[in-house]
PDB file of C-alpha atoms in Angstrom:
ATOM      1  CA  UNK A   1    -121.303  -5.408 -77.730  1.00 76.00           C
ATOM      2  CA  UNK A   2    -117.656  -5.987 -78.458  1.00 95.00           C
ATOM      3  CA  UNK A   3    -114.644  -7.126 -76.445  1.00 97.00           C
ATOM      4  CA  UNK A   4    -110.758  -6.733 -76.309  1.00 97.00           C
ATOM      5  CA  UNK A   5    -109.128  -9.436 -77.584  1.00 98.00           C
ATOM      6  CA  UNK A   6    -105.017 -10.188 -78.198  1.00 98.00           C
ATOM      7  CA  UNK A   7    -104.743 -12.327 -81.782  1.00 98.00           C
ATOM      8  CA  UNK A   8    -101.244 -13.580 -83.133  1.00 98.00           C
ATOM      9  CA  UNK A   9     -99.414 -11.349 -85.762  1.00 98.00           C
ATOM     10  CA  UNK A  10     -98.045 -13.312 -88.699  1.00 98.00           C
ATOM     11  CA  UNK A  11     -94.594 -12.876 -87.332  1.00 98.00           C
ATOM     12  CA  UNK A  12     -95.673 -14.569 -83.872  1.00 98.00           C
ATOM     13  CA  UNK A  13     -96.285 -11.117 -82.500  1.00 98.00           C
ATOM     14  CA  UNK A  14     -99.591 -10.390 -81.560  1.00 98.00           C
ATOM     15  CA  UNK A  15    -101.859  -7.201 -81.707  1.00 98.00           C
ATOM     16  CA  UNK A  16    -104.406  -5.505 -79.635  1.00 98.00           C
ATOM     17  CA  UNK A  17    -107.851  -5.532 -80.737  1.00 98.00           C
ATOM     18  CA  UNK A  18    -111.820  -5.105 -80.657  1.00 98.00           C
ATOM     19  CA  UNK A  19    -113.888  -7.587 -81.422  1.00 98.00           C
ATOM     20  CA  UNK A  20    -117.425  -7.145 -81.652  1.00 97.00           C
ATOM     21  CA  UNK A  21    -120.003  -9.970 -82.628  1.00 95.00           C
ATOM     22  CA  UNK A  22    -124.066  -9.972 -82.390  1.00 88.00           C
ATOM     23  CA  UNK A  23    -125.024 -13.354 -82.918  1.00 83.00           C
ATOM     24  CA  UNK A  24    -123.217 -16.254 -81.688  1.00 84.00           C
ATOM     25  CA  UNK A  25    -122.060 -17.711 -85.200  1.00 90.00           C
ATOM     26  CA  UNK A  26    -118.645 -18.348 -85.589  1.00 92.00           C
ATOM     27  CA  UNK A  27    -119.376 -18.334 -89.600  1.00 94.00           C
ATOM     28  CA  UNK A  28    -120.482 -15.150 -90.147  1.00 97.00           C
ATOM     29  CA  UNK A  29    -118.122 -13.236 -92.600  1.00 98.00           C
ATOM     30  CA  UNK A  30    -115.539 -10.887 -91.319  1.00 98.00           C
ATOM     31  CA  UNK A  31    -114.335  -7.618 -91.718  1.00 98.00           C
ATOM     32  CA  UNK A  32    -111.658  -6.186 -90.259  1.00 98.00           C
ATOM     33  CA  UNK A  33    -112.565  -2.678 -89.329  1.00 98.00           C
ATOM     34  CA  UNK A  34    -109.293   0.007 -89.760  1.00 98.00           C
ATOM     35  CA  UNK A  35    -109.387   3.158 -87.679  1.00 98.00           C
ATOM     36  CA  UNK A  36    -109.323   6.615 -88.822  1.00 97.00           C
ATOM     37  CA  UNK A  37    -106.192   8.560 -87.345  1.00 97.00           C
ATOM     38  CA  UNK A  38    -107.035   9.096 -84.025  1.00 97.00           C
ATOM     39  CA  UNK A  39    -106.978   5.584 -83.102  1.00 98.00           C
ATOM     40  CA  UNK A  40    -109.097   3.037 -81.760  1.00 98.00           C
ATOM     41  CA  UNK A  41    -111.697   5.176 -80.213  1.00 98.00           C
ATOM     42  CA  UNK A  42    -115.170   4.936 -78.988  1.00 97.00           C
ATOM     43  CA  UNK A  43    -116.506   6.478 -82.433  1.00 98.00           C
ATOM     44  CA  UNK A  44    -114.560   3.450 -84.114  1.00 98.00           C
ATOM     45  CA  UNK A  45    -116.184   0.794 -81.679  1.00 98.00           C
ATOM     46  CA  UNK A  46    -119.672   1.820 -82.309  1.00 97.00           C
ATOM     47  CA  UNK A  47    -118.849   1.311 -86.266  1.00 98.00           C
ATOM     48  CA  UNK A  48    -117.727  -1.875 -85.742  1.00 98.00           C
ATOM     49  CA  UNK A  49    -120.624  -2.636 -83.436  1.00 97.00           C
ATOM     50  CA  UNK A  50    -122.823  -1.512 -86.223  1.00 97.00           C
ATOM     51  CA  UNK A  51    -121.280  -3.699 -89.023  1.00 97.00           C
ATOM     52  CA  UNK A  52    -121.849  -6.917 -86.064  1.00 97.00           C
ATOM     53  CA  UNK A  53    -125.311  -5.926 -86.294  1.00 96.00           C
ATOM     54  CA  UNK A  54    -125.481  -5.992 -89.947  1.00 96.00           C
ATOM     55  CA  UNK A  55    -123.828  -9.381 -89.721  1.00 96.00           C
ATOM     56  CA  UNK A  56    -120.293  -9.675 -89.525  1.00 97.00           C
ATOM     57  CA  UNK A  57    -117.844 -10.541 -87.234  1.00 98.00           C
ATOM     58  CA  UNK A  58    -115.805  -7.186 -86.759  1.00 98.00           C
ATOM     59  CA  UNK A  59    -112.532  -6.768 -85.966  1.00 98.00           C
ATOM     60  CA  UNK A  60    -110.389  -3.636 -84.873  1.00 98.00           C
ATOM     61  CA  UNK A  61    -106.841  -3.956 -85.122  1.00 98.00           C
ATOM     62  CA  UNK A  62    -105.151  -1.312 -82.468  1.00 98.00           C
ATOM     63  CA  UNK A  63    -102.506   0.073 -84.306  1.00 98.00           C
ATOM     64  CA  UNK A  64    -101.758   2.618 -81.902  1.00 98.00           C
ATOM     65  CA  UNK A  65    -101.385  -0.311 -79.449  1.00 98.00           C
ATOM     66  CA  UNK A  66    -103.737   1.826 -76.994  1.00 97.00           C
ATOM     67  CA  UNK A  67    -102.725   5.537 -78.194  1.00 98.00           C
ATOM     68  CA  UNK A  68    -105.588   7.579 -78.374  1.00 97.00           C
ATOM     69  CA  UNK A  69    -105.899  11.426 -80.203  1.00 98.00           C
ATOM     70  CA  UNK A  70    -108.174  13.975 -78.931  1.00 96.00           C
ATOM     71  CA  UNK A  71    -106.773  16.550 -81.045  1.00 97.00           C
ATOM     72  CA  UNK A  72    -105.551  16.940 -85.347  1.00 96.00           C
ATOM     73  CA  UNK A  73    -101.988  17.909 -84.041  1.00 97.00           C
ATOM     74  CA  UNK A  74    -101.345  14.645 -82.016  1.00 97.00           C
ATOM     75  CA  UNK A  75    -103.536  12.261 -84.420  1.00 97.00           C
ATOM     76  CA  UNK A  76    -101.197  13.443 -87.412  1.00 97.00           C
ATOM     77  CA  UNK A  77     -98.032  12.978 -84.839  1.00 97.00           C
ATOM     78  CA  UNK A  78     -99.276   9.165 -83.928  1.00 97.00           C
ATOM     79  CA  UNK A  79    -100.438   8.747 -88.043  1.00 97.00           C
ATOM     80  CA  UNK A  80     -96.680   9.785 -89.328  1.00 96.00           C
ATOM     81  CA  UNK A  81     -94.577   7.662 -86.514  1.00 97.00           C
ATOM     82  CA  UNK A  82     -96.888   4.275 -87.778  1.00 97.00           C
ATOM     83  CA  UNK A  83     -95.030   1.679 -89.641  1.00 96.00           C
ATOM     84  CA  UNK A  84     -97.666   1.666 -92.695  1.00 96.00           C
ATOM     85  CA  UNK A  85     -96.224  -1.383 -94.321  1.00 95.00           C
ATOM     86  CA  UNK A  86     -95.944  -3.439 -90.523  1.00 97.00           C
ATOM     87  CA  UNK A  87     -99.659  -1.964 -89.921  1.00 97.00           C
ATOM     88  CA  UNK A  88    -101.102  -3.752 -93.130  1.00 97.00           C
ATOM     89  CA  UNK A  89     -98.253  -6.860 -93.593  1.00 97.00           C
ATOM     90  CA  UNK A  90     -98.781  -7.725 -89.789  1.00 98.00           C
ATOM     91  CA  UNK A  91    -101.753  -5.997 -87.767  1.00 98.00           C
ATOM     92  CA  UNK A  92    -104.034  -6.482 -90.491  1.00 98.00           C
ATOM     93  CA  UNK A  93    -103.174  -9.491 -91.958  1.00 98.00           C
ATOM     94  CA  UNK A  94    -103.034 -11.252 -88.272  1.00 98.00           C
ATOM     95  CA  UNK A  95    -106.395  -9.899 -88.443  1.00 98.00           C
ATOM     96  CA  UNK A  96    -107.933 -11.549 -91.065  1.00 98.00           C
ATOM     97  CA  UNK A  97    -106.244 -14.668 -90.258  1.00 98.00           C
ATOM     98  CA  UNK A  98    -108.184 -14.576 -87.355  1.00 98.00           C
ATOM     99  CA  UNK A  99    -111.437 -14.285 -88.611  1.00 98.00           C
ATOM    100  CA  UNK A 100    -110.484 -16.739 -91.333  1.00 98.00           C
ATOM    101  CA  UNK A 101    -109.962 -19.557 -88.857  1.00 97.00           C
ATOM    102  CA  UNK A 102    -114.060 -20.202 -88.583  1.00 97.00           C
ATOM    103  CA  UNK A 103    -115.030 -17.089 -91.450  1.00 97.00           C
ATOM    104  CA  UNK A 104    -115.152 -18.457 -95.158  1.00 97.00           C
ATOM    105  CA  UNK A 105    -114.098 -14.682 -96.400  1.00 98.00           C
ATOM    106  CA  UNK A 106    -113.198 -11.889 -95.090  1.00 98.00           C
ATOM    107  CA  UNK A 107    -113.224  -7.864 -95.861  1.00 98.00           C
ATOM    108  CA  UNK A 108    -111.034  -5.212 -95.156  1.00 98.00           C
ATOM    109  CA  UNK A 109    -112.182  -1.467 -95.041  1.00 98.00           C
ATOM    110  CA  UNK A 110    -111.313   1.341 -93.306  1.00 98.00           C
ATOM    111  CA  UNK A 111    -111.364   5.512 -92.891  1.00 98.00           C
ATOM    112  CA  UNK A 112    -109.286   8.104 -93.716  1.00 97.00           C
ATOM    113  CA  UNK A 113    -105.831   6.615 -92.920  1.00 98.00           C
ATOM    114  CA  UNK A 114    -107.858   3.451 -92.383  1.00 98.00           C
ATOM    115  CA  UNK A 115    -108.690   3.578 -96.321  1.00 98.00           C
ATOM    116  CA  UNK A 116    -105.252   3.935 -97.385  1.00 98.00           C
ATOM    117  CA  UNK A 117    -104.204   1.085 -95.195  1.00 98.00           C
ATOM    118  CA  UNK A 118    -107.096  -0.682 -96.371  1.00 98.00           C
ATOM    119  CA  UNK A 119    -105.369  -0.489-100.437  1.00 98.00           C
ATOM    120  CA  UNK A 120    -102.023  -1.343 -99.032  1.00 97.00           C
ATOM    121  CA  UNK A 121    -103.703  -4.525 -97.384  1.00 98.00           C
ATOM    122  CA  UNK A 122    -105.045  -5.263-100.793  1.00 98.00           C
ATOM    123  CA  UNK A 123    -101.678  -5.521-102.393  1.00 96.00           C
ATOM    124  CA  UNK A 124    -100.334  -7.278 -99.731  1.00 96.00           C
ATOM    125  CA  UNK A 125    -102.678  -9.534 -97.855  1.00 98.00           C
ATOM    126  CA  UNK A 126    -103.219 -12.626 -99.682  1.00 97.00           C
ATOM    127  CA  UNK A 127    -106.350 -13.926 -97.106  1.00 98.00           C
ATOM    128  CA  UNK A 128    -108.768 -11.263 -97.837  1.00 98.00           C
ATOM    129  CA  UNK A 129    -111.433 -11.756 -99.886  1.00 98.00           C
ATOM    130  CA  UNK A 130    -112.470  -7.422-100.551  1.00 98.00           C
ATOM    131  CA  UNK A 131    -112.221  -3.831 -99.405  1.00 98.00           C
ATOM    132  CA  UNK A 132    -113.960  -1.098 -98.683  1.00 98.00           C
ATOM    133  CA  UNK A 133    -112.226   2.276 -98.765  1.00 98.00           C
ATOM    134  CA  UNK A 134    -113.486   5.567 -97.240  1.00 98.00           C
ATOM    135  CA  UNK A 135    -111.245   8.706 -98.025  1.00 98.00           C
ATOM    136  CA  UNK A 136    -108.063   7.026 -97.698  1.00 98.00           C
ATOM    137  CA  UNK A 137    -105.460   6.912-100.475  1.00 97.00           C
ATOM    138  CA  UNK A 138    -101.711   5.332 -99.943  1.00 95.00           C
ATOM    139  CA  UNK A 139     -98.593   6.816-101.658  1.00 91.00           C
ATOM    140  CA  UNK A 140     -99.274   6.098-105.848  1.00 88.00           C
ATOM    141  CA  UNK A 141     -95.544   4.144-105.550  1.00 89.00           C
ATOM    142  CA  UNK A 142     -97.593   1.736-103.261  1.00 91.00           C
ATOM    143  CA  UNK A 143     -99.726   0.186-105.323  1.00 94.00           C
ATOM    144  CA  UNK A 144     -99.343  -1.693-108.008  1.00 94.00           C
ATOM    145  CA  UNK A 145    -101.965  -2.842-109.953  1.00 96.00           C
ATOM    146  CA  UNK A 146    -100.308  -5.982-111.104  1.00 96.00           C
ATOM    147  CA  UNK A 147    -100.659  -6.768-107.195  1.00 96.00           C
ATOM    148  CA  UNK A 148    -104.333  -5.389-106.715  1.00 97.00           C
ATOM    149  CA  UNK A 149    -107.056  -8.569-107.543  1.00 97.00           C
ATOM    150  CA  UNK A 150    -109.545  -8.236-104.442  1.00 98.00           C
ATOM    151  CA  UNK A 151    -112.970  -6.308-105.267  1.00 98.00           C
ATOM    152  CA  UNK A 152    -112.688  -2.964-104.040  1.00 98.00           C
ATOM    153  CA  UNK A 153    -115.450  -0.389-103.344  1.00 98.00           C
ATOM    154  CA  UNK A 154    -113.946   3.192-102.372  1.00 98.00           C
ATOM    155  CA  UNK A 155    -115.989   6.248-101.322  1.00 98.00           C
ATOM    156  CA  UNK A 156    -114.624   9.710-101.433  1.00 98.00           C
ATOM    157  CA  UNK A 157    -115.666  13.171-100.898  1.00 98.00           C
ATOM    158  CA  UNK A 158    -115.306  15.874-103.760  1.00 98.00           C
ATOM    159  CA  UNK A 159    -114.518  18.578-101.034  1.00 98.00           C
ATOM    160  CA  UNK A 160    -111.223  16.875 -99.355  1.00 98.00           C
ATOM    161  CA  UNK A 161    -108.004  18.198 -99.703  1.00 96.00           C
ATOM    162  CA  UNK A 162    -106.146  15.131 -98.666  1.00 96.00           C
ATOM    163  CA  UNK A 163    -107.475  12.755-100.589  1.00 98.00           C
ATOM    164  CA  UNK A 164    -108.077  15.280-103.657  1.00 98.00           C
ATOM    165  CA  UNK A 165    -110.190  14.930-106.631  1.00 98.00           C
ATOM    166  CA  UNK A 166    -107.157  14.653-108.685  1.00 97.00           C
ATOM    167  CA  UNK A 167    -105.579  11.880-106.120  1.00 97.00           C
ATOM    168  CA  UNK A 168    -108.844  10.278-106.431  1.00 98.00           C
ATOM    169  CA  UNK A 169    -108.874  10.113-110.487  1.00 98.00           C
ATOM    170  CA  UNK A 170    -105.158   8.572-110.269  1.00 97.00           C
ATOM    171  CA  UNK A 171    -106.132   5.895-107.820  1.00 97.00           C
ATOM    172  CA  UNK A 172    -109.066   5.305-110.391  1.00 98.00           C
ATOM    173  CA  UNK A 173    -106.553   4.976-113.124  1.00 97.00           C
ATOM    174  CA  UNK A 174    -104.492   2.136-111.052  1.00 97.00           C
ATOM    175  CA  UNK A 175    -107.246   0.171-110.549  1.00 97.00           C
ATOM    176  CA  UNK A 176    -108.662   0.047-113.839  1.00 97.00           C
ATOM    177  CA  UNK A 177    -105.294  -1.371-114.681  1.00 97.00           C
ATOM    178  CA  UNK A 178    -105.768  -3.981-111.778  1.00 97.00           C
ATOM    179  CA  UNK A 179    -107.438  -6.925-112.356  1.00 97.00           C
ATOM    180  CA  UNK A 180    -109.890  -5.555-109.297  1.00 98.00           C
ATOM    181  CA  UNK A 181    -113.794  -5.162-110.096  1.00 97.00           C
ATOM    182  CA  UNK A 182    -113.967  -1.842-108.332  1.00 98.00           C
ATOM    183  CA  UNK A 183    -116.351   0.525-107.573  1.00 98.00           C
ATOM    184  CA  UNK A 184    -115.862   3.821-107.408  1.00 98.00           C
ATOM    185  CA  UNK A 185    -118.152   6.926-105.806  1.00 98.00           C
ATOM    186  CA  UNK A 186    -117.813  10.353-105.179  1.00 98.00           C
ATOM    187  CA  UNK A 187    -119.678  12.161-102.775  1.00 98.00           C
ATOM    188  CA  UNK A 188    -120.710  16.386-102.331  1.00 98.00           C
ATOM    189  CA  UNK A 189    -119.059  16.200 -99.383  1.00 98.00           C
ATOM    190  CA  UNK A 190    -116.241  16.476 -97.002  1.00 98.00           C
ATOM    191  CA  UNK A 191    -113.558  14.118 -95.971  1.00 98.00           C
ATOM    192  CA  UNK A 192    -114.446  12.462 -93.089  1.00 98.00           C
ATOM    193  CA  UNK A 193    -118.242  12.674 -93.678  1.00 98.00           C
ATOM    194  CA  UNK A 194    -119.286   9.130 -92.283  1.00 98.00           C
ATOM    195  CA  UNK A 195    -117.825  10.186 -88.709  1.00 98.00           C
ATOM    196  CA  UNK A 196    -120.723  10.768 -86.623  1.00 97.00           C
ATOM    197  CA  UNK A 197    -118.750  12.109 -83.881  1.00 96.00           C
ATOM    198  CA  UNK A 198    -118.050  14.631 -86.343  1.00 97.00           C
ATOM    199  CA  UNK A 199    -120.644  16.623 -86.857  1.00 97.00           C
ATOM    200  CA  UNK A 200    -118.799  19.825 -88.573  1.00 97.00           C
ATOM    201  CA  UNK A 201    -117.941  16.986 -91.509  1.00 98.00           C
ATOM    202  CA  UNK A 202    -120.682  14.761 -90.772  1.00 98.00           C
ATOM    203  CA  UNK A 203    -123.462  14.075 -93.414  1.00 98.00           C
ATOM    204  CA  UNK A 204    -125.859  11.736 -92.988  1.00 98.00           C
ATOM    205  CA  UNK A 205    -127.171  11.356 -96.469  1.00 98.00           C
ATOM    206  CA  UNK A 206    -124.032  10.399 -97.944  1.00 98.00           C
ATOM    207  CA  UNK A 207    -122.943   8.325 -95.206  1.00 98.00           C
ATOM    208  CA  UNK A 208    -126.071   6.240 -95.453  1.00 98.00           C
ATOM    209  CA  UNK A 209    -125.835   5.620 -98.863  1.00 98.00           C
ATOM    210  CA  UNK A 210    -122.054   4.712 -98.909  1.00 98.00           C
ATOM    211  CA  UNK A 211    -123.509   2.079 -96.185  1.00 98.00           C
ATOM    212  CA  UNK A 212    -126.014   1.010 -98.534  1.00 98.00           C
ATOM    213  CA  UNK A 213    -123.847   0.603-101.239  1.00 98.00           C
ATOM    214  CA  UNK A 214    -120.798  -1.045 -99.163  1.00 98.00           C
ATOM    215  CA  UNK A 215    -123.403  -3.644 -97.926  1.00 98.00           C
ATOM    216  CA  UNK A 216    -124.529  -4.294-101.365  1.00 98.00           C
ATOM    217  CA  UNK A 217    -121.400  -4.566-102.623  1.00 98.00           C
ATOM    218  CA  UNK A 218    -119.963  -6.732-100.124  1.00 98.00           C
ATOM    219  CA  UNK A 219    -123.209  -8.960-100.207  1.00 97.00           C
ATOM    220  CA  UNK A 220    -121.838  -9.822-103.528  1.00 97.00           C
ATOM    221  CA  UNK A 221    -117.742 -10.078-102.876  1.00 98.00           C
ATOM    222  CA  UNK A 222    -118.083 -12.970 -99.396  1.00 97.00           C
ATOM    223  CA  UNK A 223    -120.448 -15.085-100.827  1.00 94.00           C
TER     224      UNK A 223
END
């Protein structure tokens, strides 16, 4: 469904991307689709061929520029060398602007690293209108919630040991200090759990309903 397509950086750079679109609508909101840590694979695609189908104009920055992991060892290799603050500054905000130049508003959301990218691009992207966050949680000294106004929905799994229960109840305490109207769930689950390609972490009850709700939610936050 999608297609590769180059789009201009704020900086005049420009990124690498996927672009995937089911009806020819130029209008349709946008959301810019982040990938988990292995980069932009086929597992990410499909996602973001999904959300086209559900009506949106997708967009996947490559922030590996091509990279691809096959393996934990080299995902966490290509996940520590990324410039966070370049990934969600440029890459994501060039993003955005894209869809922004025929889409009214725009969402961010993104997996696993993809989530915590997703709340860095919510301090620090001005264009987009919300977020949705999947099991991804930035550095605490990242986010300020003087700087946090977009609606935010996050989904997280009570059996992850990255993004912890504790981690989770501290980002909960930041946004409640935000002027964000957040949403918050918590799944019996693992991290990772809407990955279909994934089926050791994969569950398909909770992954449907975080769909459900992310749809719902976002129904609400680009109209």
């Amino acid at each position: 469904m999608g297609k590769t397509i180059e789009f201009n950086r704020p900086d005049g750079k420009t990124c690498p991307g996927y672009l995937a679109t089911s009806k020819d609508d130029a209008s349709l909101p946008g959301f810019v689709v982040i990938q988990e840590y292995w980069g932009l694979n086929d597992q990410i695609k499909k996602t973001a061929d999904r959300l086209a189908e559900a009506g949106y104009r997708a967009l996947v920055p490559d922030l590996y520029r091509g990279k691809l992991a096959t393996a934990a060892d080299e995902a966490s290799h290509l996940m520590t060398n990324l410039n966070f603050s370049d990934a969600a500054t440029q890459d994501v905000r060039g993003a955005v602007q894209f869809l922004k130049q025929t889409s009214k508003k725009v969402a961010v959301g993104g997996f696993c690293m993809g989530g915590a990218v997703t709340l860095l691009a919510a301090s620090f992207v001005p264009e987009m209108d919300a977020g949705a966050c999947f099991y991804g949680i930035p550095p605490a000294q990242y986010l300020d919630p003087k700087n946090i106004n977009v609606p935010l929905i996050c989904h997280f799994a009570t059996h992850d040991d990255w993004c912890t229960p504790a981690k989770v109840d501290e980002l909960e305490g930041i946004l409640k200090q935000s002027k964000s109207k957040h949403e918050m769930y918590r799944y019996d689950a693992h991290h990772a759990f809407m990955n279909e390609a994934r089926p050791e972490v994969y569950d398909a009850p909770s992954a449907k309903l975080a769909w459900e709700r992310t749809h719902k939610f976002l129904s609400t936050a680009l109209a």
